[in-house]
Tab-separated table of C-alpha atoms in Angstrom:
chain	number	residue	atom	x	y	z
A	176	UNK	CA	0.000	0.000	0.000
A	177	UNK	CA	1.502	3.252	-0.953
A	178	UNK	CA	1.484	6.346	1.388
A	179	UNK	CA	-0.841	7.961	-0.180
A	180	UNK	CA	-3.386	4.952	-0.173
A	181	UNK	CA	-2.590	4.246	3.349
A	182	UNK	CA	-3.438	8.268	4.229
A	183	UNK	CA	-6.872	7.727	2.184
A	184	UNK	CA	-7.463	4.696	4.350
A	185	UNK	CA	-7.059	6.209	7.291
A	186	UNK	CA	-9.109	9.032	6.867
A	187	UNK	CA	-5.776	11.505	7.448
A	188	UNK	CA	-6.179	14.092	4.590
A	189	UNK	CA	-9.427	16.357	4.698
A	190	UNK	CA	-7.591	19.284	1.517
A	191	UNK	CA	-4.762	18.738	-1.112
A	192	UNK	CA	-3.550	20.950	-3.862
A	193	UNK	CA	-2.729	18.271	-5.982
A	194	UNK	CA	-3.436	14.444	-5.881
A	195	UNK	CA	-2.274	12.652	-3.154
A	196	UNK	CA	0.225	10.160	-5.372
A	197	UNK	CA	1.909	13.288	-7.219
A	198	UNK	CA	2.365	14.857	-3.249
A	199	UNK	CA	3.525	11.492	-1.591
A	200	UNK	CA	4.679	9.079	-3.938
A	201	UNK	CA	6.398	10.162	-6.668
A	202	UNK	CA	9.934	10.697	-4.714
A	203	UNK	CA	11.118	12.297	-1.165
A	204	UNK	CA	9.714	15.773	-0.630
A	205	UNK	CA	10.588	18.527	2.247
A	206	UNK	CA	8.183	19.147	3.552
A	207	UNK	CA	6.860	21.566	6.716
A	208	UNK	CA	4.932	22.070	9.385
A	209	UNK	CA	4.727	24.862	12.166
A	210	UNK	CA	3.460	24.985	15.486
A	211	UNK	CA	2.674	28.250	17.167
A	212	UNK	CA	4.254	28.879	20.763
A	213	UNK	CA	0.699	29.636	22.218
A	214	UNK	CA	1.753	27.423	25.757
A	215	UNK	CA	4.841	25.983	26.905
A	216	UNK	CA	3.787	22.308	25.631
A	217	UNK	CA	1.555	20.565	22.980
A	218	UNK	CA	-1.051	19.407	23.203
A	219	UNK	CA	-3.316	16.714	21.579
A	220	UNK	CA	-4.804	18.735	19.364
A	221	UNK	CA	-1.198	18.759	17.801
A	222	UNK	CA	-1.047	14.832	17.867
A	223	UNK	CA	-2.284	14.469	14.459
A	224	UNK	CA	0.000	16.624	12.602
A	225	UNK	CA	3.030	14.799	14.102
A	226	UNK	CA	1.547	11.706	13.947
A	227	UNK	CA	1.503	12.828	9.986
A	228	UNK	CA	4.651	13.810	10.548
A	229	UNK	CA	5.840	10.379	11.169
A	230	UNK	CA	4.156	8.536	8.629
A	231	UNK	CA	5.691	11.215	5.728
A	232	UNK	CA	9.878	10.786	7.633
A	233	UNK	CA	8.562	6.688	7.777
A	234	UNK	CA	7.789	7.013	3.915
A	235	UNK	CA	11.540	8.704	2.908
A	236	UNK	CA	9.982	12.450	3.343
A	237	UNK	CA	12.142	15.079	5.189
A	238	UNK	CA	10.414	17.023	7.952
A	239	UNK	CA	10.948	20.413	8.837
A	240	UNK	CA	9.282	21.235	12.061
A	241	UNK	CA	8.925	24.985	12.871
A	242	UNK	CA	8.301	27.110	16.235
A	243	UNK	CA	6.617	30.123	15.245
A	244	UNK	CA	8.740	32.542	17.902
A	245	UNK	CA	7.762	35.457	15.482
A	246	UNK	CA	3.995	34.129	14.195
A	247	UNK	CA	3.382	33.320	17.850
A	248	UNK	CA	3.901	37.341	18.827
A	249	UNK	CA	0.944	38.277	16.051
A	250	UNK	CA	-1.341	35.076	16.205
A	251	UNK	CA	-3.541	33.167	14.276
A	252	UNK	CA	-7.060	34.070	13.887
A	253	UNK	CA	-7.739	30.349	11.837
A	254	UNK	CA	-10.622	28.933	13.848
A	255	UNK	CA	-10.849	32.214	16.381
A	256	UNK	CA	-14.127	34.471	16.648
A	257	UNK	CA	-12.126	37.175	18.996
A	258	UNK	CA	-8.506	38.497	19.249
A	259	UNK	CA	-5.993	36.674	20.758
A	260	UNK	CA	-4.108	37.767	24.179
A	261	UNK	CA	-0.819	38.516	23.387
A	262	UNK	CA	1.912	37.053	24.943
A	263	UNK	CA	5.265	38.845	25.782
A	264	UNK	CA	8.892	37.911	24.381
A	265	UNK	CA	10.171	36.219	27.225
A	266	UNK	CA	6.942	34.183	27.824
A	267	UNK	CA	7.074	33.172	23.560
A	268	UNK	CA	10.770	32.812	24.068
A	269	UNK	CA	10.456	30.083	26.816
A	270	UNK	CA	7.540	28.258	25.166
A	271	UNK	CA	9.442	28.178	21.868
A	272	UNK	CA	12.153	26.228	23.466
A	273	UNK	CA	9.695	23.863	25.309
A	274	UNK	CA	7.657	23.084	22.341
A	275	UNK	CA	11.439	22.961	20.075
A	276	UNK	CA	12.318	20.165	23.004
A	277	UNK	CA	8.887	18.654	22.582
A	278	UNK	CA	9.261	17.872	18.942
A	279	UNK	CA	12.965	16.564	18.931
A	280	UNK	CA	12.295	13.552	21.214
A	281	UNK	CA	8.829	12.898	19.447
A	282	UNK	CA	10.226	13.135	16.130
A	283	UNK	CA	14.018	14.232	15.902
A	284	UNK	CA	15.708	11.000	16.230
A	285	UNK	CA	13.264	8.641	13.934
A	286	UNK	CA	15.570	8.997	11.160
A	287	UNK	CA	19.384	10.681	11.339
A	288	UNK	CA	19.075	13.535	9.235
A	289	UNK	CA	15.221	13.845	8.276
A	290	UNK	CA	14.205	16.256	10.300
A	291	UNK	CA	15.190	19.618	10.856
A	292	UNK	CA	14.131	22.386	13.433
A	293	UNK	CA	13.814	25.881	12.471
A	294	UNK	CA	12.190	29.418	14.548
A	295	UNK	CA	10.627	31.736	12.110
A	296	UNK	CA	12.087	34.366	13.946
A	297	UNK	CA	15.230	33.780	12.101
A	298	UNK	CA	13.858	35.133	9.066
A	299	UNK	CA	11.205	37.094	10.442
A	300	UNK	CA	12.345	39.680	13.340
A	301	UNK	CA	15.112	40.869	10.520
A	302	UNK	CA	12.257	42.021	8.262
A	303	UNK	CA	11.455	46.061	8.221
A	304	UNK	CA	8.701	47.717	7.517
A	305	UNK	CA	9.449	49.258	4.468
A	306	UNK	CA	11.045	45.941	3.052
A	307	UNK	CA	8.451	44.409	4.163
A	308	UNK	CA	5.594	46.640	2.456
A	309	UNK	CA	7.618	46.619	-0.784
A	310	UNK	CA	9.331	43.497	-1.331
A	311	UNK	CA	6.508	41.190	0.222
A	312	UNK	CA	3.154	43.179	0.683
A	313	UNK	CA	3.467	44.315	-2.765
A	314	UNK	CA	2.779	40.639	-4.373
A	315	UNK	CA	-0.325	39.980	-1.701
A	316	UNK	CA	-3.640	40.881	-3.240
A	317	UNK	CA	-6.235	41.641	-0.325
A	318	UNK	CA	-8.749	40.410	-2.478
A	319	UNK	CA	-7.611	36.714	-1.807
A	320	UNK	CA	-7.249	37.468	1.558
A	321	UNK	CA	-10.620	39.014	2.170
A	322	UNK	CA	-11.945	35.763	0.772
A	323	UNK	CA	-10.680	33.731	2.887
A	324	UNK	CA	-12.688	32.160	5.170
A	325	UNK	CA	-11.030	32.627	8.669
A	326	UNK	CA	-10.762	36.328	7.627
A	327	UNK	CA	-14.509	36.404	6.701
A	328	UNK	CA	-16.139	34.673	9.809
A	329	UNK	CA	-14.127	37.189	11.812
A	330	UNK	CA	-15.149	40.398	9.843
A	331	UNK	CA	-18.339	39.071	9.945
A	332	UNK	CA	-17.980	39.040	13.790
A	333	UNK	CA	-16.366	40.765	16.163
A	334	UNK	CA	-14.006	42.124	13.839
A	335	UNK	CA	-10.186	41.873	13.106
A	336	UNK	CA	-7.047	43.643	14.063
A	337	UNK	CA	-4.176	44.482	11.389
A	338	UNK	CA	-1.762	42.285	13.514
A	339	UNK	CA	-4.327	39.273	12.970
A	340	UNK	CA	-4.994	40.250	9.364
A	341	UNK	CA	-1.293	40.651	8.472
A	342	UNK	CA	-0.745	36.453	10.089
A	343	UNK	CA	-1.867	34.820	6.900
A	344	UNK	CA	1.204	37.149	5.320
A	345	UNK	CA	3.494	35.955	7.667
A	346	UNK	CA	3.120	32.965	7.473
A	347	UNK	CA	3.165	32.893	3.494
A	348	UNK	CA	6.447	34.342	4.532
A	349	UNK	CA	8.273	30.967	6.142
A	350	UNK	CA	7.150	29.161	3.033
A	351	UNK	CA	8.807	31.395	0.578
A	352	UNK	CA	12.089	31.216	3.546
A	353	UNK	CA	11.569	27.526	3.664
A	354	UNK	CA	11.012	26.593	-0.046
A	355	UNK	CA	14.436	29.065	-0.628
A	356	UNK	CA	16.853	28.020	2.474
A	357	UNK	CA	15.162	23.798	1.660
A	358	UNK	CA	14.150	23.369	-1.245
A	359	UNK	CA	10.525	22.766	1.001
A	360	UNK	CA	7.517	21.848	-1.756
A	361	UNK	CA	5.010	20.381	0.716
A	362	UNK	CA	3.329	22.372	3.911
A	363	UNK	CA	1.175	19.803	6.176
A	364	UNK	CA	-1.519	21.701	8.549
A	365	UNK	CA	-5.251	21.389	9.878
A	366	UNK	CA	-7.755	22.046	7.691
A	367	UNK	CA	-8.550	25.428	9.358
A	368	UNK	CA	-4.929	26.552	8.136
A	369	UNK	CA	-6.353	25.660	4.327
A	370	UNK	CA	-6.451	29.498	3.695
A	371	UNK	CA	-3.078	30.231	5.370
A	372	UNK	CA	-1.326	27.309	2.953
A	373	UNK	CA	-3.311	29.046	0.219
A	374	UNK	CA	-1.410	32.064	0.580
A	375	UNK	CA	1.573	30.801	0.799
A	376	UNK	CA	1.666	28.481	-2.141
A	377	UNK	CA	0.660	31.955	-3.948
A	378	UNK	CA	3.433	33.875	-2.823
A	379	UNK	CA	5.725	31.258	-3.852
A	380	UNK	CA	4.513	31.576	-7.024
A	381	UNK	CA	4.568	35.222	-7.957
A	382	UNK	CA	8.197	36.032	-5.697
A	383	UNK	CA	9.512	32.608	-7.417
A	384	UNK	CA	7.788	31.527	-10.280
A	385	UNK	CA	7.933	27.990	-8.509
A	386	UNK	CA	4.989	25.448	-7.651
A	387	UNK	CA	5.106	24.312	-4.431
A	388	UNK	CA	1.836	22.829	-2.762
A	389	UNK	CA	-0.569	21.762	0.543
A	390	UNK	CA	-2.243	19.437	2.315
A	391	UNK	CA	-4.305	19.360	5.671
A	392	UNK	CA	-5.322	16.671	7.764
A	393	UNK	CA	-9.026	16.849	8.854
A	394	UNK	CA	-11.238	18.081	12.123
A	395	UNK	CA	-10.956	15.396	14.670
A	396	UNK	CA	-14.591	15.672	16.433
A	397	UNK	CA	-16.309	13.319	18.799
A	398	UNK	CA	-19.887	11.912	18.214
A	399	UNK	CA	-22.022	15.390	18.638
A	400	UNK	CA	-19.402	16.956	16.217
A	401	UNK	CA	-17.469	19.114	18.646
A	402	UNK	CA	-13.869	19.426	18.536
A	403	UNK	CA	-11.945	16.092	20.224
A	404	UNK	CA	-8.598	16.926	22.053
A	405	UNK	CA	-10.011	18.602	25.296
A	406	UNK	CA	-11.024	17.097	28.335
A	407	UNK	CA	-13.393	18.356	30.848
A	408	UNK	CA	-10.205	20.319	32.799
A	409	UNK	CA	-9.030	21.723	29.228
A	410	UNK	CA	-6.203	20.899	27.030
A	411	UNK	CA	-4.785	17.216	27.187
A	412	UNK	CA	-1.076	18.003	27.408
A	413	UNK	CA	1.842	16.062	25.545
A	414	UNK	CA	3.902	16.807	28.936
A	415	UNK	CA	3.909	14.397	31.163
A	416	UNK	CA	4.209	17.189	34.294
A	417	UNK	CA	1.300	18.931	32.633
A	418	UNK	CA	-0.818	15.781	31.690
A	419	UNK	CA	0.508	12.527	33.436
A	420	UNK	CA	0.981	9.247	30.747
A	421	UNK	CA	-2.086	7.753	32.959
A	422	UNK	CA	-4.287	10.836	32.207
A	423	UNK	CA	-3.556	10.823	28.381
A	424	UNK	CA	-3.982	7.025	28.815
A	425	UNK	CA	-7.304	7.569	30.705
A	426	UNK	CA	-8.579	10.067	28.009
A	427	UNK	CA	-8.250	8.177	24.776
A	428	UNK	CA	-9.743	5.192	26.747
A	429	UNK	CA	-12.482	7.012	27.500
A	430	UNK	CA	-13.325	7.912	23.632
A	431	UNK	CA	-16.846	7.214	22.729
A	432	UNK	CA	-17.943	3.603	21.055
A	433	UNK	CA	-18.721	4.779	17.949
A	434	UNK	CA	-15.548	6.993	17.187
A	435	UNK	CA	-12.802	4.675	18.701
A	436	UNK	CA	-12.412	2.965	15.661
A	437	UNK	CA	-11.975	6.516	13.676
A	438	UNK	CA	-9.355	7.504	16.691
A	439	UNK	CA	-7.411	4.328	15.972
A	440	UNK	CA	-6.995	4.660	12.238
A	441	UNK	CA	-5.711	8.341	12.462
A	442	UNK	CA	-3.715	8.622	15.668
A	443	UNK	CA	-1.904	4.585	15.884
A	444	UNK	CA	0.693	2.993	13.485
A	445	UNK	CA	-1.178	-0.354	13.494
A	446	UNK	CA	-1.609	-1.712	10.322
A	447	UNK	CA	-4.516	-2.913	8.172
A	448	UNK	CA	-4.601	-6.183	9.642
A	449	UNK	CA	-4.284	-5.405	12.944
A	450	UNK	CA	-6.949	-2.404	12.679
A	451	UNK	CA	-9.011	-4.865	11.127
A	452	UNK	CA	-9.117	-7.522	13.584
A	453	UNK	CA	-9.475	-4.669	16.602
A	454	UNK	CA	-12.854	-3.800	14.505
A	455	UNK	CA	-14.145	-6.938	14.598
A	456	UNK	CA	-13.482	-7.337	18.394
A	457	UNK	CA	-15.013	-3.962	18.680
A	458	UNK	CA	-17.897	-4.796	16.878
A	459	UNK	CA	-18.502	-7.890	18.670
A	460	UNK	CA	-18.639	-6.397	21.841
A	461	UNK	CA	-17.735	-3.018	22.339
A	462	UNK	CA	-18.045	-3.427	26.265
A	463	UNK	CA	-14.942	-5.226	26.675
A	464	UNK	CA	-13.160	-1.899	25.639
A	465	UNK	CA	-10.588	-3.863	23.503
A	466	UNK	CA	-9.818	-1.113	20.925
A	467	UNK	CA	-9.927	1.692	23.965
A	468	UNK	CA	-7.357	0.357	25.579
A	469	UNK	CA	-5.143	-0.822	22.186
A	470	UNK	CA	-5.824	2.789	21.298
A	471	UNK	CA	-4.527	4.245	24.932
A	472	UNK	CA	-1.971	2.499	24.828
A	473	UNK	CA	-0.384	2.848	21.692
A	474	UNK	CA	-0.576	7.140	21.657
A	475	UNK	CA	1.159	7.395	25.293
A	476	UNK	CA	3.944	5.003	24.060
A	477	UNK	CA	4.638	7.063	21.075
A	478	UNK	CA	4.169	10.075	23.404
A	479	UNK	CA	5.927	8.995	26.318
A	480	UNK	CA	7.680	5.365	25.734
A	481	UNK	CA	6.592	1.792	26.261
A	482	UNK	CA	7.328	1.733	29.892
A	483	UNK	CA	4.933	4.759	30.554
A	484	UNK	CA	2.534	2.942	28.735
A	485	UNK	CA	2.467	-0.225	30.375
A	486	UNK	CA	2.717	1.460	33.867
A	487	UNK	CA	-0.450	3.853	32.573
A	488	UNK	CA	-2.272	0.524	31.581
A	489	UNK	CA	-1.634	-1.745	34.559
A	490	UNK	CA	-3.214	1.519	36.717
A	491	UNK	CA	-5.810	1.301	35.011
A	492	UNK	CA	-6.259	-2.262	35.477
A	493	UNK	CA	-5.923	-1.821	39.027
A	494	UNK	CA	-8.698	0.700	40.114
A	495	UNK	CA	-11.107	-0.588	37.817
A	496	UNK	CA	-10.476	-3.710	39.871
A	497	UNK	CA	-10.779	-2.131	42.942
A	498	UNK	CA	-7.123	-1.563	43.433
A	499	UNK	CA	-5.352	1.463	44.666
A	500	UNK	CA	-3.556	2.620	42.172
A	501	UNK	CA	-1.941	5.678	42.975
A	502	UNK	CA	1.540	5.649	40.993
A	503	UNK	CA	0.627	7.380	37.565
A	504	UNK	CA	-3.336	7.885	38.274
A	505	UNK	CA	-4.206	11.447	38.211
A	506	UNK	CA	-3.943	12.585	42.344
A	507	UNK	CA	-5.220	15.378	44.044
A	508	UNK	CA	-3.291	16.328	47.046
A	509	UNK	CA	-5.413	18.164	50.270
A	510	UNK	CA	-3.794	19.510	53.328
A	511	UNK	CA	-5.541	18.327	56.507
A	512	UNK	CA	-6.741	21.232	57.107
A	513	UNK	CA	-9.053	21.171	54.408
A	514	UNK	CA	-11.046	17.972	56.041
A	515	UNK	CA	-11.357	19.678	59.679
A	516	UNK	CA	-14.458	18.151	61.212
A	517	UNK	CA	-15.448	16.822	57.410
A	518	UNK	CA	-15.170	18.285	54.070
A	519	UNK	CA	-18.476	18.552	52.086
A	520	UNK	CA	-18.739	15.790	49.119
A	521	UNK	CA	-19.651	19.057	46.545
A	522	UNK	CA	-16.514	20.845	48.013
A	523	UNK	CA	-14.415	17.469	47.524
A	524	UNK	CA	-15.804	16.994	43.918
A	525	UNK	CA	-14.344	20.754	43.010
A	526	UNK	CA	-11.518	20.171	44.608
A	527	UNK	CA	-10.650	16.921	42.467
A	528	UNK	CA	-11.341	18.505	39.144
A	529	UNK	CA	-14.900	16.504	38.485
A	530	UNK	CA	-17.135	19.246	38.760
A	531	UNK	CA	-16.730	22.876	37.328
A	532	UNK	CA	-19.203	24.595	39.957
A	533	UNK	CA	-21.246	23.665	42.851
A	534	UNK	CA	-24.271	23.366	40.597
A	535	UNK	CA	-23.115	20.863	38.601
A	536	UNK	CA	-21.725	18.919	41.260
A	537	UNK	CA	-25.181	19.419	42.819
A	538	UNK	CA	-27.093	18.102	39.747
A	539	UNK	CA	-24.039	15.074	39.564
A	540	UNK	CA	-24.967	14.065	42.727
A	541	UNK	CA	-28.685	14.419	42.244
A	542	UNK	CA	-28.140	11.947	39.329
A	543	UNK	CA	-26.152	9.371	40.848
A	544	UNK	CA	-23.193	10.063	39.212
A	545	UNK	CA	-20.743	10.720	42.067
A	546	UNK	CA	-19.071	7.835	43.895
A	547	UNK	CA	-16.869	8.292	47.520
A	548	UNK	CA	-14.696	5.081	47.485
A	549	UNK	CA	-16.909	2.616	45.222
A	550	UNK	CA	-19.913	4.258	47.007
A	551	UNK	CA	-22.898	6.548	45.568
A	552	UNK	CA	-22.215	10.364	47.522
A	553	UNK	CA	-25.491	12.048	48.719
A	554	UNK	CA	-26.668	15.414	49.210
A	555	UNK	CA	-25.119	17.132	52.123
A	556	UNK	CA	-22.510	13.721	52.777
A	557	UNK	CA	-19.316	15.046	54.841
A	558	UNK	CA	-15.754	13.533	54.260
A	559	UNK	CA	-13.521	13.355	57.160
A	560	UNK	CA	-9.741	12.207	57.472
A	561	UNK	CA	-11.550	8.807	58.879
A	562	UNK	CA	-13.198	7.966	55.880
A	563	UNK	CA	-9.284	7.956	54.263
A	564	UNK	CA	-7.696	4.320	54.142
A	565	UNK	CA	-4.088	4.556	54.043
A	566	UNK	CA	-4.351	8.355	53.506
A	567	UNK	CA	-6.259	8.136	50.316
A	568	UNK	CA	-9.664	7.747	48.887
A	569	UNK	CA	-10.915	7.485	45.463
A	570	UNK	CA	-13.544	9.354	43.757
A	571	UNK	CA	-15.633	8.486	40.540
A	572	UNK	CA	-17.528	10.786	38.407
A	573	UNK	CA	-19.577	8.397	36.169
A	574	UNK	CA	-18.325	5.091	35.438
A	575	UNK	CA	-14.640	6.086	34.028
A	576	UNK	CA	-13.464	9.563	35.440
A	577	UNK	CA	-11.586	8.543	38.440
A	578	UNK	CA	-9.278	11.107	40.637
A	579	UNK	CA	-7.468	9.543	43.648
A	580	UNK	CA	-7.351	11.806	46.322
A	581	UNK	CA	-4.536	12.081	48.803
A	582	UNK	CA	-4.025	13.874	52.155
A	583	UNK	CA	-0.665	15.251	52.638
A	584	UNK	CA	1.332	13.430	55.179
A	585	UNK	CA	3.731	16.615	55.661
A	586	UNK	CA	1.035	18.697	57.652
C-alpha cells in the first residue's frame, strides 16, 4: 500500500492541492509544518499533525518542524471568533524552546538527518517595515485574503485587528524562507490553516515563479461533532508534568464507542490487519473496551515510551479492579486542614477537578453520578480524614473519570 493509499485509508487528509500520489509518492519531498508557541507544551490537538509527521519521515519524506517565535507574537485568527491575548517575548521565548524540546524527542531522532528544526524568527524579526511593504506586501492581493474564510467569519464578527490580518502574510512568509533556504515543496496543517497554505503556495509563485503545494489533515470531532482533544479540565497536554501518561492514557480510553475505531486509524501505526481484527473485536462487543485500551496504549507510548505505557495501563487495570492505584493515576493532594471536622462531598468533587461549579456537582450528585470510594455520595454527605484508608480515597464521576485523592502526610 503506498502512502498515499494508506493516508486515504485512514481518513488523514481532509484538503490537497494536488493528488495525493503526485504529493507522496512520486519521490522524497521537504516538507513543513509549524506549530505556534501559544503554551509551553503541545497538546493533543497537535497529535495528528506529528503523527503525519511520522508517517511522511517513515515514507523517505524530510520534515521540517517549525516554532513560530515570530507568528506566535501576532497570532492566528484560523478557527478564532475574537482576538488573541498577546503574549510577551520572554513568555514566547520560553515556550518556543519547550515546544522545540517537545518535537525533537517525538520526532528528531526517527531517522538521522530527516528532520530539521527551524524558529521563524530567524527570518522574520530581521524584516522592516518598508522591506516588508515593498518586497513582500506588494505581491499579496487583499482580495484573496478578504476571501478567505477565517478572515470572513471574523469580519463578519467581532471584527479583526491588522496584527491578525497581516498572520496569513506571515506565514506565506516561512514558506517562501523555507522553499528558498530547503528546497521545502510540501506544507502539512489542519484544515482550518487551508487558507493560510493558500497564501503561501501563492506567494511562492509570484516572488519565485515555482509550484510548491498543501495538504491538511481533517477536524478530529467526537460523536455530537465538537472538537476532540479537550477534556473536561481543558487541554490534554503532551507533557507528562502537565498531563501525566495515565491521564492521556485515561482520556483516549475514554473515547466514545462509535468513534474509537476513527481515533485508531488516524492517531496509531497499526496496520490494516491489525486495525481490522481490533474492529471486529469492537464490533462484537464493544463493552470489553478492547480497541480503547489498544488505542490508549499505543498514543502514550509514542508520546511517552513503552514503559509509561504499560505502567499507565496496569493503573488502570488496578482501580477498575478495585485496586489502589496511585503511581501514575491522576492525584489530588489536600492539606488536613481542608477535612477539619469533614469536608463537604460538593466541596471534595471541586476540589478533584470533576465538577466545574457547585451546581453541577449538585445536579451530579442528584443523578447518581458521584461515587466516595466505590460508594454513591449524597446530598449534604461530609468527608472526614476517617473515611481515608491509608491516607487516600478514590472518587468516581460516572463510570470512568476517576481522581485519587490524597491527604498530605507533611502537615
Amino acid at each position: 500500500m503506498s502512502l498515499a493509499e494508506e493516508l486515504r485509508w485512514r481518513g488523514a487528509v481532509q484538503d490537497a492541492s494536488a493528488p495525493l500520489e503526485q504529493l507522496l509518492d512520486a519521490g522524497p519531498r521537504v516538507f513543513y509544518i509549524g506549530f505556534d508557541p501559544t503554551a509551553d507544551s503541545l497538546h493533543v490537538g497537535n497529535l495528528l499533525g506529528i503523527v503525519l509527521a511520522r508517517r511522511l519521515i517513515d515514507a523517505g519524506h524530510r520534515a521540517i518542524l517549525v516554532a513560530g517565535g515570530a507568528t506566535g507574537m501576532i497570532g492566528d485568527p484560523s478557527g478564532r471568533s475574537s482576538e488573541r491575548v498577546l503574549l510577551d517575548p520572554a513568555t514566547l521565548r520560553h515556550n518556543t524552546a519547550r515546544i522545540a524540546g517537545q518535537l525533537q524527542r517525538l520526532l528528531g531522532d526517527v531517522v538521522p538527518g530527516a528532520v530539521t528544526l527551524e524558529d521563524n524568527r530567524t527570518w522574520l524579526e530581521p524584516l522592516t517595515l518598508i522591506g516588508f511593504l515593498r518586497d513582500i506586501g506588494k505581491h499579496v492581493p487583499v482580495s484573496a485574503m478578504l476571501a478567505r474564510e477565517s478572515i470572513r467569519t471574523r469580519l463578519g464578527g467581532e471584527g479583526l485587528s491588522f496584527t491578525e490580518f497581516s498572520y496569513m502574510i506571515l506565514q506565506a512568509v516561512d514558506f517562501v524562507e523555507l522553499h528558498r533556504r530547503y528546497g521545502c515543496t510540501l506544507q502539512l496543517g489542519g484544515s482550518d490553516q487551508w487558507g493560510n497554505i493558500a497564501a503561501g503556495i501563492d506567494l511562492v509563485r509570484r516572488l519565485d515563479g515555482h509550484e510548491v503545494h498543501g495538504l491538511t489533515w481533517p477536524l478530529v470531532t467526537k460523536a455530537d461533532g465538537t472538537k476532540f482533544g479537550k477534556s473536561m479540565g481543558g487541554n490534554v497536554w503532551l507533557d507528562e508534568d502537565r498531563t501525566s501518561p495515565y491521564e492521556l492514557y485515561q482520556f483516549f480510553v475514554r473515547a466514545e464507542d462509535q468513534k474509537v475505531m476513527e481515533y485508531v486509524a488516524l492517531y496509531t501505526f497499526l496496520s490494516f490487519d491489525e486495525i481490522a481484527a481490533l474492529r471486529t473485536a469492537h464490533e462484537d462487543d464493544p463493552s470489553r473496551r478492547i480497541a480503547h485500551r489498544r488505542l490508549a496504549w499505543e498514543v502514550v507510548r509514542f508520546v511517552h515510551g513503552e514503559a509509561a505505557a504499560d505502567q499507565a495501563a496496569e493503573a488502570a487495570r488496578a482501580l477498575f479492579e478495585g485496586g489502589r492505584a496511585e503511581a501514575g493515576a491522576p492525584v489530588v493532594t489536600l492539606e488536613r486542614a481542608a477535612f477539619g471536622d469533614g469536608i463537604d462531598v460538593i466541596d471534595l468533587a471541586l476540589a478533584a477537578g470533576l465538577a466545574r461549579s457547585r451546581s453541577e456537582a449538585r445536579r451530579l450528585i442528584a443523578q447518581g453520578g458521584l461515587y466516595v470510594d466505590g460508594r454513591r455520595a449524597l446530598e449534604g454527605q461530609r468527608v472526614s480524614q476517617a473515611d481515608l484508608t491509608d491516607g487516600h480515597l478514590t472518587l468516581r464521576r460516572g463510570k470512568r473519570d476517576w481522581v485519587v485523592v490524597r491527604l498530605n502526610d507533611a502537615n
